[in-house]
Amino acid sequence: MTGFSKGIRKVEVALKWDPSPAGRSPADLDIVAATFVSGDAYGGPAYLVHFDSRSPDGTITLNRDSTDGKGFGWDEVMTLELDRLDGRYARVVVGAVIQQRYGRKSFADVLNPALRIREGYTVLAEDDFGSVAGATAAAIAEFVRDDSGEWTFRPGLHGFDEDPATFTRVMGRAHRP
């Protein structure tokens, strides 16, 4: 890496899915972000950002929220301004979780789920949740601050069989490469 690199600065994480057919309960996917401080990068999150919330300093915001996938284009969109995030934060994990209020629903039960992570016009990752089809939640992105203060992106999906309340407690645990 050269001295001219600025690392990852501002990213958009987006989810989309098709509405459930008539007569079936709606699928409701949510984006959740968890921040971790440098002294405890794999412990409990310092704070969470999800629907009806934002980061205390406004650097992580949910721009679009859907409860049924009936939006046009991307149904859930979250913006992370990593370059503005306070220096005490060393790691941000972003997840997707399916609301379970109508009974257990996994990604295989959601019509055409998809995710996209991009910085500006550069797509960093796209996926259809096929590798975690039986999961009810997934860690979908990990951003880590290096020793120089630059943010890097670690791609990869990690499935969980958790409801929304418990997923936020385990989504940031370490994963084996």
PDB file of C-alpha atoms in Angstrom:
ATOM      1  CA  MET A   1       0.000   0.000   0.000  1.00  0.00           C
ATOM      2  CA  THR A   2       1.386   3.411  -0.901  1.00  0.00           C
ATOM      3  CA  GLY A   3       1.362   6.539   1.209  1.00  0.00           C
ATOM      4  CA  PHE A   4      -1.274   7.994  -1.124  1.00  0.00           C
ATOM      5  CA  SER A   5      -3.976   5.531  -0.099  1.00  0.00           C
ATOM      6  CA  LYS A   6      -6.808   6.909   1.972  1.00  0.00           C
ATOM      7  CA  GLY A   7      -8.404   3.543   2.743  1.00  0.00           C
ATOM      8  CA  ILE A   8     -12.164   3.079   2.820  1.00  0.00           C
ATOM      9  CA  ARG A   9     -13.835   6.384   3.633  1.00  0.00           C
ATOM     10  CA  LYS A  10     -17.597   6.271   3.119  1.00  0.00           C
ATOM     11  CA  VAL A  11     -19.603   3.170   2.240  1.00  0.00           C
ATOM     12  CA  GLU A  12     -23.185   2.304   1.447  1.00  0.00           C
ATOM     13  CA  VAL A  13     -24.620  -1.056   2.471  1.00  0.00           C
ATOM     14  CA  ALA A  14     -27.903  -1.992   0.790  1.00  0.00           C
ATOM     15  CA  LEU A  15     -30.360  -4.892   0.952  1.00  0.00           C
ATOM     16  CA  LYS A  16     -33.239  -5.759  -1.347  1.00  0.00           C
ATOM     17  CA  TRP A  17     -35.764  -8.553  -1.641  1.00  0.00           C
ATOM     18  CA  ASP A  18     -39.047  -9.212  -3.370  1.00  0.00           C
ATOM     19  CA  PRO A  19     -42.362  -8.962  -1.490  1.00  0.00           C
ATOM     20  CA  SER A  20     -43.886 -12.199  -0.222  1.00  0.00           C
ATOM     21  CA  PRO A  21     -46.648 -13.712  -2.378  1.00  0.00           C
ATOM     22  CA  ALA A  22     -50.270 -13.017  -1.444  1.00  0.00           C
ATOM     23  CA  GLY A  23     -51.343 -15.050   1.553  1.00  0.00           C
ATOM     24  CA  ARG A  24     -47.830 -15.383   3.014  1.00  0.00           C
ATOM     25  CA  SER A  25     -46.449 -13.306   5.846  1.00  0.00           C
ATOM     26  CA  PRO A  26     -44.163 -10.444   4.782  1.00  0.00           C
ATOM     27  CA  ALA A  27     -40.383 -10.797   4.921  1.00  0.00           C
ATOM     28  CA  ASP A  28     -38.720  -7.969   6.852  1.00  0.00           C
ATOM     29  CA  LEU A  29     -34.927  -7.732   6.591  1.00  0.00           C
ATOM     30  CA  ASP A  30     -33.006  -5.190   8.636  1.00  0.00           C
ATOM     31  CA  ILE A  31     -29.480  -3.806   8.415  1.00  0.00           C
ATOM     32  CA  VAL A  32     -27.651  -3.528  11.746  1.00  0.00           C
ATOM     33  CA  ALA A  33     -24.220  -1.989  12.359  1.00  0.00           C
ATOM     34  CA  ALA A  34     -22.127  -2.569  15.479  1.00  0.00           C
ATOM     35  CA  THR A  35     -19.075  -0.516  16.443  1.00  0.00           C
ATOM     36  CA  PHE A  36     -16.226  -1.870  18.553  1.00  0.00           C
ATOM     37  CA  VAL A  37     -13.561   0.073  20.431  1.00  0.00           C
ATOM     38  CA  SER A  38      -9.865  -0.616  19.939  1.00  0.00           C
ATOM     39  CA  GLY A  39      -9.354  -2.035  23.436  1.00  0.00           C
ATOM     40  CA  ASP A  40     -12.174  -4.563  22.952  1.00  0.00           C
ATOM     41  CA  ALA A  41     -12.494  -5.042  19.172  1.00  0.00           C
ATOM     42  CA  TYR A  42     -14.074  -8.504  19.549  1.00  0.00           C
ATOM     43  CA  GLY A  43     -16.031  -7.944  22.749  1.00  0.00           C
ATOM     44  CA  GLY A  44     -19.412  -6.304  23.098  1.00  0.00           C
ATOM     45  CA  PRO A  45     -20.388  -3.513  20.715  1.00  0.00           C
ATOM     46  CA  ALA A  46     -19.915   0.071  21.907  1.00  0.00           C
ATOM     47  CA  TYR A  47     -23.220   0.900  20.211  1.00  0.00           C
ATOM     48  CA  LEU A  48     -25.622  -0.412  17.577  1.00  0.00           C
ATOM     49  CA  VAL A  49     -27.299   1.334  14.658  1.00  0.00           C
ATOM     50  CA  HIS A  50     -30.550  -0.064  13.247  1.00  0.00           C
ATOM     51  CA  PHE A  51     -34.070   1.096  12.356  1.00  0.00           C
ATOM     52  CA  ASP A  52     -35.207   3.986  14.554  1.00  0.00           C
ATOM     53  CA  SER A  53     -31.626   4.726  15.633  1.00  0.00           C
ATOM     54  CA  ARG A  54     -28.394   6.259  14.411  1.00  0.00           C
ATOM     55  CA  SER A  55     -24.878   6.596  15.730  1.00  0.00           C
ATOM     56  CA  PRO A  56     -24.385   9.201  18.486  1.00  0.00           C
ATOM     57  CA  ASP A  57     -22.183  11.319  16.194  1.00  0.00           C
ATOM     58  CA  GLY A  58     -24.233  10.813  13.015  1.00  0.00           C
ATOM     59  CA  THR A  59     -21.515   8.896  11.150  1.00  0.00           C
ATOM     60  CA  ILE A  60     -23.670   5.782  10.630  1.00  0.00           C
ATOM     61  CA  THR A  61     -27.247   6.268   9.462  1.00  0.00           C
ATOM     62  CA  LEU A  62     -30.036   4.123   8.090  1.00  0.00           C
ATOM     63  CA  ASN A  63     -31.274   6.022   5.048  1.00  0.00           C
ATOM     64  CA  ARG A  64     -34.025   3.671   3.935  1.00  0.00           C
ATOM     65  CA  ASP A  65     -36.070   1.114   5.869  1.00  0.00           C
ATOM     66  CA  SER A  66     -38.616  -1.350   4.473  1.00  0.00           C
ATOM     67  CA  THR A  67     -40.821  -3.778   6.374  1.00  0.00           C
ATOM     68  CA  ASP A  68     -41.970  -5.800   3.363  1.00  0.00           C
ATOM     69  CA  GLY A  69     -39.620  -5.465   0.354  1.00  0.00           C
ATOM     70  CA  LYS A  70     -42.107  -3.374  -1.617  1.00  0.00           C
ATOM     71  CA  GLY A  71     -39.680  -0.548  -2.304  1.00  0.00           C
ATOM     72  CA  PHE A  72     -38.243   0.259  -5.692  1.00  0.00           C
ATOM     73  CA  GLY A  73     -34.606  -0.777  -6.005  1.00  0.00           C
ATOM     74  CA  TRP A  74     -32.791  -1.233  -2.719  1.00  0.00           C
ATOM     75  CA  ASP A  75     -35.188  -1.609   0.234  1.00  0.00           C
ATOM     76  CA  GLU A  76     -32.770  -0.993   3.128  1.00  0.00           C
ATOM     77  CA  VAL A  77     -29.799   1.362   2.799  1.00  0.00           C
ATOM     78  CA  MET A  78     -27.221   2.318   5.452  1.00  0.00           C
ATOM     79  CA  THR A  79     -24.401   4.821   5.068  1.00  0.00           C
ATOM     80  CA  LEU A  80     -21.200   4.509   7.098  1.00  0.00           C
ATOM     81  CA  GLU A  81     -18.856   7.511   7.138  1.00  0.00           C
ATOM     82  CA  LEU A  82     -15.845   5.632   8.431  1.00  0.00           C
ATOM     83  CA  ASP A  83     -13.455   8.532   7.815  1.00  0.00           C
ATOM     84  CA  ARG A  84     -15.436  10.612  10.346  1.00  0.00           C
ATOM     85  CA  LEU A  85     -15.706   7.869  12.978  1.00  0.00           C
ATOM     86  CA  ASP A  86     -13.864   8.699  16.200  1.00  0.00           C
ATOM     87  CA  GLY A  87     -10.365   7.216  16.548  1.00  0.00           C
ATOM     88  CA  ARG A  88     -11.347   5.039  19.503  1.00  0.00           C
ATOM     89  CA  TYR A  89     -13.379   2.781  17.182  1.00  0.00           C
ATOM     90  CA  ALA A  90     -11.310   0.038  15.556  1.00  0.00           C
ATOM     91  CA  ARG A  91     -13.947  -2.162  13.973  1.00  0.00           C
ATOM     92  CA  VAL A  92     -17.443  -1.951  12.489  1.00  0.00           C
ATOM     93  CA  VAL A  93     -19.473  -5.052  11.656  1.00  0.00           C
ATOM     94  CA  VAL A  94     -22.614  -4.813   9.529  1.00  0.00           C
ATOM     95  CA  GLY A  95     -25.262  -7.498   9.541  1.00  0.00           C
ATOM     96  CA  ALA A  96     -28.573  -8.418   7.972  1.00  0.00           C
ATOM     97  CA  VAL A  97     -31.260  -9.961  10.156  1.00  0.00           C
ATOM     98  CA  ILE A  98     -34.731 -11.267   9.320  1.00  0.00           C
ATOM     99  CA  GLN A  99     -37.520 -10.270  11.697  1.00  0.00           C
ATOM    100  CA  GLN A 100     -39.108 -13.407  13.165  1.00  0.00           C
ATOM    101  CA  ARG A 101     -42.495 -12.071  14.328  1.00  0.00           C
ATOM    102  CA  TYR A 102     -44.500 -14.403  12.016  1.00  0.00           C
ATOM    103  CA  GLY A 103     -42.497 -17.555  12.732  1.00  0.00           C
ATOM    104  CA  ARG A 104     -39.023 -18.736  11.758  1.00  0.00           C
ATOM    105  CA  LYS A 105     -37.915 -17.413   8.395  1.00  0.00           C
ATOM    106  CA  SER A 106     -34.453 -17.992   6.873  1.00  0.00           C
ATOM    107  CA  PHE A 107     -32.866 -16.378   3.824  1.00  0.00           C
ATOM    108  CA  ALA A 108     -34.132 -19.367   1.785  1.00  0.00           C
ATOM    109  CA  ASP A 109     -37.693 -18.258   2.696  1.00  0.00           C
ATOM    110  CA  VAL A 110     -37.136 -14.714   1.378  1.00  0.00           C
ATOM    111  CA  LEU A 111     -37.734 -14.092  -2.326  1.00  0.00           C
ATOM    112  CA  ASN A 112     -34.600 -12.935  -4.159  1.00  0.00           C
ATOM    113  CA  PRO A 113     -32.619 -11.467  -1.253  1.00  0.00           C
ATOM    114  CA  ALA A 114     -29.535  -9.499  -2.286  1.00  0.00           C
ATOM    115  CA  LEU A 115     -26.901  -7.246  -0.800  1.00  0.00           C
ATOM    116  CA  ARG A 116     -24.538  -4.680  -2.228  1.00  0.00           C
ATOM    117  CA  ILE A 117     -21.680  -2.874  -0.518  1.00  0.00           C
ATOM    118  CA  ARG A 118     -20.073   0.008  -2.341  1.00  0.00           C
ATOM    119  CA  GLU A 119     -17.794   2.982  -1.869  1.00  0.00           C
ATOM    120  CA  GLY A 120     -18.905   5.686  -4.260  1.00  0.00           C
ATOM    121  CA  TYR A 121     -19.477   3.901  -7.560  1.00  0.00           C
ATOM    122  CA  THR A 122     -17.081   1.072  -6.726  1.00  0.00           C
ATOM    123  CA  VAL A 123     -18.875  -2.129  -5.756  1.00  0.00           C
ATOM    124  CA  LEU A 124     -16.943  -3.843  -2.970  1.00  0.00           C
ATOM    125  CA  ALA A 125     -19.270  -6.845  -2.653  1.00  0.00           C
ATOM    126  CA  GLU A 126     -22.530  -8.273  -3.969  1.00  0.00           C
ATOM    127  CA  ASP A 127     -24.250 -11.448  -2.826  1.00  0.00           C
ATOM    128  CA  ASP A 128     -27.565 -13.333  -2.884  1.00  0.00           C
ATOM    129  CA  PHE A 129     -27.270 -14.991   0.574  1.00  0.00           C
ATOM    130  CA  GLY A 130     -27.062 -18.416  -1.123  1.00  0.00           C
ATOM    131  CA  SER A 131     -24.116 -19.505   1.025  1.00  0.00           C
ATOM    132  CA  VAL A 132     -26.138 -18.809   4.203  1.00  0.00           C
ATOM    133  CA  ALA A 133     -29.612 -19.810   2.914  1.00  0.00           C
ATOM    134  CA  GLY A 134     -30.580 -21.626   6.125  1.00  0.00           C
ATOM    135  CA  ALA A 135     -29.554 -18.748   8.397  1.00  0.00           C
ATOM    136  CA  THR A 136     -31.896 -16.174   9.921  1.00  0.00           C
ATOM    137  CA  ALA A 137     -29.169 -13.524  10.148  1.00  0.00           C
ATOM    138  CA  ALA A 138     -25.725 -12.880   8.682  1.00  0.00           C
ATOM    139  CA  ALA A 139     -22.688 -10.712   9.271  1.00  0.00           C
ATOM    140  CA  ILE A 140     -22.251  -9.194   5.792  1.00  0.00           C
ATOM    141  CA  ALA A 141     -19.374  -6.730   6.131  1.00  0.00           C
ATOM    142  CA  GLU A 142     -16.470  -6.011   8.438  1.00  0.00           C
ATOM    143  CA  PHE A 143     -14.461  -2.803   8.382  1.00  0.00           C
ATOM    144  CA  VAL A 144     -11.236  -2.648  10.381  1.00  0.00           C
ATOM    145  CA  ARG A 145      -9.013   0.340  11.146  1.00  0.00           C
ATOM    146  CA  ASP A 146      -5.312  -0.444  10.663  1.00  0.00           C
ATOM    147  CA  ASP A 147      -2.359   0.993  12.591  1.00  0.00           C
ATOM    148  CA  SER A 148      -2.128   3.984  10.235  1.00  0.00           C
ATOM    149  CA  GLY A 149      -5.782   4.860  10.883  1.00  0.00           C
ATOM    150  CA  GLU A 150      -7.037   3.705   7.466  1.00  0.00           C
ATOM    151  CA  TRP A 151     -10.129   1.526   7.144  1.00  0.00           C
ATOM    152  CA  THR A 152     -10.048  -1.737   5.216  1.00  0.00           C
ATOM    153  CA  PHE A 153     -12.922  -3.947   4.102  1.00  0.00           C
ATOM    154  CA  ARG A 154     -13.025  -7.657   4.943  1.00  0.00           C
ATOM    155  CA  PRO A 155     -15.582  -9.374   2.704  1.00  0.00           C
ATOM    156  CA  GLY A 156     -17.467 -12.542   3.558  1.00  0.00           C
ATOM    157  CA  LEU A 157     -20.843 -13.728   4.793  1.00  0.00           C
ATOM    158  CA  HIS A 158     -21.175 -15.506   8.118  1.00  0.00           C
ATOM    159  CA  GLY A 159     -24.592 -17.001   8.851  1.00  0.00           C
ATOM    160  CA  PHE A 160     -26.267 -17.171  12.250  1.00  0.00           C
ATOM    161  CA  ASP A 161     -29.443 -18.835  13.476  1.00  0.00           C
ATOM    162  CA  GLU A 162     -30.464 -16.008  15.778  1.00  0.00           C
ATOM    163  CA  ASP A 163     -33.413 -13.717  16.330  1.00  0.00           C
ATOM    164  CA  PRO A 164     -32.822  -9.954  16.065  1.00  0.00           C
ATOM    165  CA  ALA A 165     -32.271  -9.457  19.819  1.00  0.00           C
ATOM    166  CA  THR A 166     -29.609 -12.151  20.211  1.00  0.00           C
ATOM    167  CA  PHE A 167     -27.951 -11.530  16.838  1.00  0.00           C
ATOM    168  CA  THR A 168     -26.758  -8.079  17.921  1.00  0.00           C
ATOM    169  CA  ARG A 169     -24.852  -9.713  20.804  1.00  0.00           C
ATOM    170  CA  VAL A 170     -23.026 -12.288  18.644  1.00  0.00           C
ATOM    171  CA  MET A 171     -22.655 -10.709  15.192  1.00  0.00           C
ATOM    172  CA  GLY A 172     -19.214  -9.285  15.939  1.00  0.00           C
ATOM    173  CA  ARG A 173     -17.555 -12.406  17.257  1.00  0.00           C
ATOM    174  CA  ALA A 174     -14.362 -13.520  15.523  1.00  0.00           C
ATOM    175  CA  HIS A 175     -14.702 -15.744  12.451  1.00  0.00           C
ATOM    176  CA  ARG A 176     -12.165 -18.207  11.183  1.00  0.00           C
ATOM    177  CA  PRO A 177     -10.820 -17.333   7.704  1.00  0.00           C
TER     178      PRO A 177
END
